[in-house]
Short mmCIF file of C-alpha atoms in Angstrom, two decimals:
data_model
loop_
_atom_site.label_atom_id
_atom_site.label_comp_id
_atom_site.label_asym_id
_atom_site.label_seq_id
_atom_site.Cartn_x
_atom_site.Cartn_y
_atom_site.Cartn_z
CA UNK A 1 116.99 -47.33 -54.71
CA UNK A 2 117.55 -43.99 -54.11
CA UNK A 3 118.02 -43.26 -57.45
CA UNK A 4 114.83 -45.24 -58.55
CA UNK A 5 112.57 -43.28 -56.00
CA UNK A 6 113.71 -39.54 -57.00
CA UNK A 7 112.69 -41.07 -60.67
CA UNK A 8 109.60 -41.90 -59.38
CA UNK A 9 108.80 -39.41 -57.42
CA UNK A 10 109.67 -36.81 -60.57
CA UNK A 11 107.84 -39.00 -63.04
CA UNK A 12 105.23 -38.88 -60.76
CA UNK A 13 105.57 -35.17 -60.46
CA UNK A 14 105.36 -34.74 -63.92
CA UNK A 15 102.49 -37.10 -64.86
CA UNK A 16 100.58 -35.20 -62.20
CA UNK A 17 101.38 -32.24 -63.98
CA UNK A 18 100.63 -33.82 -67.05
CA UNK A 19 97.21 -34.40 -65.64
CA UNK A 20 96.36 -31.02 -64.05
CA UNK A 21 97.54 -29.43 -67.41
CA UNK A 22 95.29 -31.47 -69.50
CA UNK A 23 92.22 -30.68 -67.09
CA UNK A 24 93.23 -27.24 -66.85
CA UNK A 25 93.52 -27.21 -71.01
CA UNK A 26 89.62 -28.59 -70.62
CA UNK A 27 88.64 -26.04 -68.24
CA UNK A 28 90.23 -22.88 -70.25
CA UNK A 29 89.11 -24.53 -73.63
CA UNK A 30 85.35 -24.46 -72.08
CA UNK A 31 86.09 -21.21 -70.30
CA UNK A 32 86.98 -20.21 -73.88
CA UNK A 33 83.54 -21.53 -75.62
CA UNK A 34 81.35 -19.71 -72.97
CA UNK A 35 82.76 -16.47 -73.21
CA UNK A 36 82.70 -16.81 -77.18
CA UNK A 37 79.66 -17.42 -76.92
CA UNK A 38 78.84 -14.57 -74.65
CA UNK A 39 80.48 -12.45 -77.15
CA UNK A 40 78.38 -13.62 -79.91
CA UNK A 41 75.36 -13.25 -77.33
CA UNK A 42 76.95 -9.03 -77.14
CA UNK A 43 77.55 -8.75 -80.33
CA UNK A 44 73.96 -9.69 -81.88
CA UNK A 45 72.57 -7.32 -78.81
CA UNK A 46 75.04 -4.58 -79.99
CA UNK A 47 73.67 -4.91 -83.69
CA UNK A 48 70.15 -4.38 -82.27
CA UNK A 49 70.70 -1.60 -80.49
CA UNK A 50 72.65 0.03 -83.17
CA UNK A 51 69.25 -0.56 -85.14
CA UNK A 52 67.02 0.83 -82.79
CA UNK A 53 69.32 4.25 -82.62
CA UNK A 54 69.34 4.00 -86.20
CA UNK A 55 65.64 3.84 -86.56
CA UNK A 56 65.28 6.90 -83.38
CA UNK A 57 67.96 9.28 -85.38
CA UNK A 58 65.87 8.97 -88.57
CA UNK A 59 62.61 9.62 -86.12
CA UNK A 60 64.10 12.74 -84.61
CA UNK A 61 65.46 13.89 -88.00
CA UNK A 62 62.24 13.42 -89.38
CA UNK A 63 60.97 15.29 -86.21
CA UNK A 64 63.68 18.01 -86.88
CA UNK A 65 62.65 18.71 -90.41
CA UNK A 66 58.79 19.05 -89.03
CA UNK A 67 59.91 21.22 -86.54
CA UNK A 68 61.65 23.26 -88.96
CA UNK A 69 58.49 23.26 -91.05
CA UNK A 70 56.66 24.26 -88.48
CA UNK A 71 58.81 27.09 -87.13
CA UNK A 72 58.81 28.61 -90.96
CA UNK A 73 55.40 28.64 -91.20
CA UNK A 74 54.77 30.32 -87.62
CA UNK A 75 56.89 32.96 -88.73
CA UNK A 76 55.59 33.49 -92.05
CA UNK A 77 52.28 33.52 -90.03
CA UNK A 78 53.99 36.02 -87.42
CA UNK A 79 54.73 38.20 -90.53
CA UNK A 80 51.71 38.37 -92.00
CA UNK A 81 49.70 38.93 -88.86
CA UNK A 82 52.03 42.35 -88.50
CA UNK A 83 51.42 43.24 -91.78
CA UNK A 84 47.08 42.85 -91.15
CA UNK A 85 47.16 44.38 -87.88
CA UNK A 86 49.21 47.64 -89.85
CA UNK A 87 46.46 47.34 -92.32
CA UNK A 88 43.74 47.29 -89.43
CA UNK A 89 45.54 50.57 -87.71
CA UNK A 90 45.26 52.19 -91.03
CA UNK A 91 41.62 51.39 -91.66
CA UNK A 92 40.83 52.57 -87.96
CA UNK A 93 42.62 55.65 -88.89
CA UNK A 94 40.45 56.07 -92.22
CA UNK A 95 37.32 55.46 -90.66
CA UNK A 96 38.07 58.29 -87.55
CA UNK A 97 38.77 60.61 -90.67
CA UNK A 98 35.99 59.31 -92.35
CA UNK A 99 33.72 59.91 -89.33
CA UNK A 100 35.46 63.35 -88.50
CA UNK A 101 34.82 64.54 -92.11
CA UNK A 102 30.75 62.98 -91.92
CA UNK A 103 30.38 64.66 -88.72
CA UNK A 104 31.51 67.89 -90.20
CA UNK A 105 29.06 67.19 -92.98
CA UNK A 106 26.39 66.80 -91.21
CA UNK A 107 26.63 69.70 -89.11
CA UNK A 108 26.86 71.38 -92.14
CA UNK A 109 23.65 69.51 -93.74
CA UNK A 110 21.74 70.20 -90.65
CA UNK A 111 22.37 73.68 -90.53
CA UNK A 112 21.48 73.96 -94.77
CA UNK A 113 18.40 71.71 -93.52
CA UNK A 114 17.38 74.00 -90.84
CA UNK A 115 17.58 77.39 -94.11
CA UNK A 116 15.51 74.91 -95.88
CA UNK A 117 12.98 74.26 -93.41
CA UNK A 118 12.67 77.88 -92.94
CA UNK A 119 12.60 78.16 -96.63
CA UNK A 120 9.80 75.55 -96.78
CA UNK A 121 7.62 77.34 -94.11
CA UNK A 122 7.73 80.55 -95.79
CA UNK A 123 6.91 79.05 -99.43
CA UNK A 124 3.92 77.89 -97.92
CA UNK A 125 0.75 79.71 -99.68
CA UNK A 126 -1.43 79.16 -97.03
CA UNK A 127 -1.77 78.90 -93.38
CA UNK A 128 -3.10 75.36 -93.83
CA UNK A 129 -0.22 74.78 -96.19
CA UNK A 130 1.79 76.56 -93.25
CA UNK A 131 0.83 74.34 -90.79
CA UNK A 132 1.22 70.88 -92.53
CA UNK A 133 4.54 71.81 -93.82
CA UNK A 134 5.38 72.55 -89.57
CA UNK A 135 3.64 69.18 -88.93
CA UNK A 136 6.46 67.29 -92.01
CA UNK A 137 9.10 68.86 -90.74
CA UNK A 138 8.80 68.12 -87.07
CA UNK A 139 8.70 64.43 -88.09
CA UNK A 140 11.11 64.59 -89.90
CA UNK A 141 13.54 66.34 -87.45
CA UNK A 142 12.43 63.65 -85.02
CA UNK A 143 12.80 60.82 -87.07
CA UNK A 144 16.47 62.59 -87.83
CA UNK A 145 16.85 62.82 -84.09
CA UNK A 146 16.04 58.99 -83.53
CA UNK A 147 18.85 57.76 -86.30
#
């Protein structure tokens, strides 16, 4: 009897075991489907993202080459702005020359003008000759004076 209970008892043991093994199979086997399924859930959210950052690296490399672009033409700009404002200097420098060399002029024109008026007034054949030619020039020296 003995003998008949430790068989029992370790038939029972094992068809308990039997049991919880089988259930335990179930659980891990649906333990196993979630998770795979989680990983399929990852994996499609992976591919999207690698999409997105696909679709942002050609942005910023489009971004990049604009830049680039941009940064060309600024200096090319930069360059040619030095090159007008040397070109402005040296037209500022003409034109004080220029101006040096018509003041000189004039102070010579003015002095040949003042010879001439002279000239004029004593080429005059009479004094009411004499006196008209003083009335032309002083209008004309003031109309010189006014430019």
């Amino acid at each position: 009897m003995r003998k008949i209970a430790v068989i029992l008892a370790a038939l029972f043991c094992i068809n308990t075991g039997s049991v919880y093994a089988a259930s335990k199979k179930a659980e891990l086997n649906q333990e196993l489907k979630e998770n795979r399924q989680e990983q399929k859930q990852l994996d499609q959210q992976i591919r999207e993202i690698d999409s997105e950052i696909k679709a942002l690296d050609a942005e910023v490399e489009t971004i990049n080459v604009a830049m680039e672009e941009a940064n060309i033409k600024l200096n090319a700009l930069k360059d040619e702005i030095k090159i007008t404002e040397n070109k402005i200097k040296a037209i500022v420098k003409q034109i004080q020359n220029n101006e040096e060399k018509l003041g000189e002029r004039l102070k010579v024109i003015n002095n040949n003008y003042s010879m001439s008026y002279i000239q004029i007034l004593l080429d005059s054949e009479s004094i009411s000759d004499f006196f008209n030619n003083m009335y032309i020039i002083r209008e004309v020296i003031k109309y010189d004076k006014n430019i």
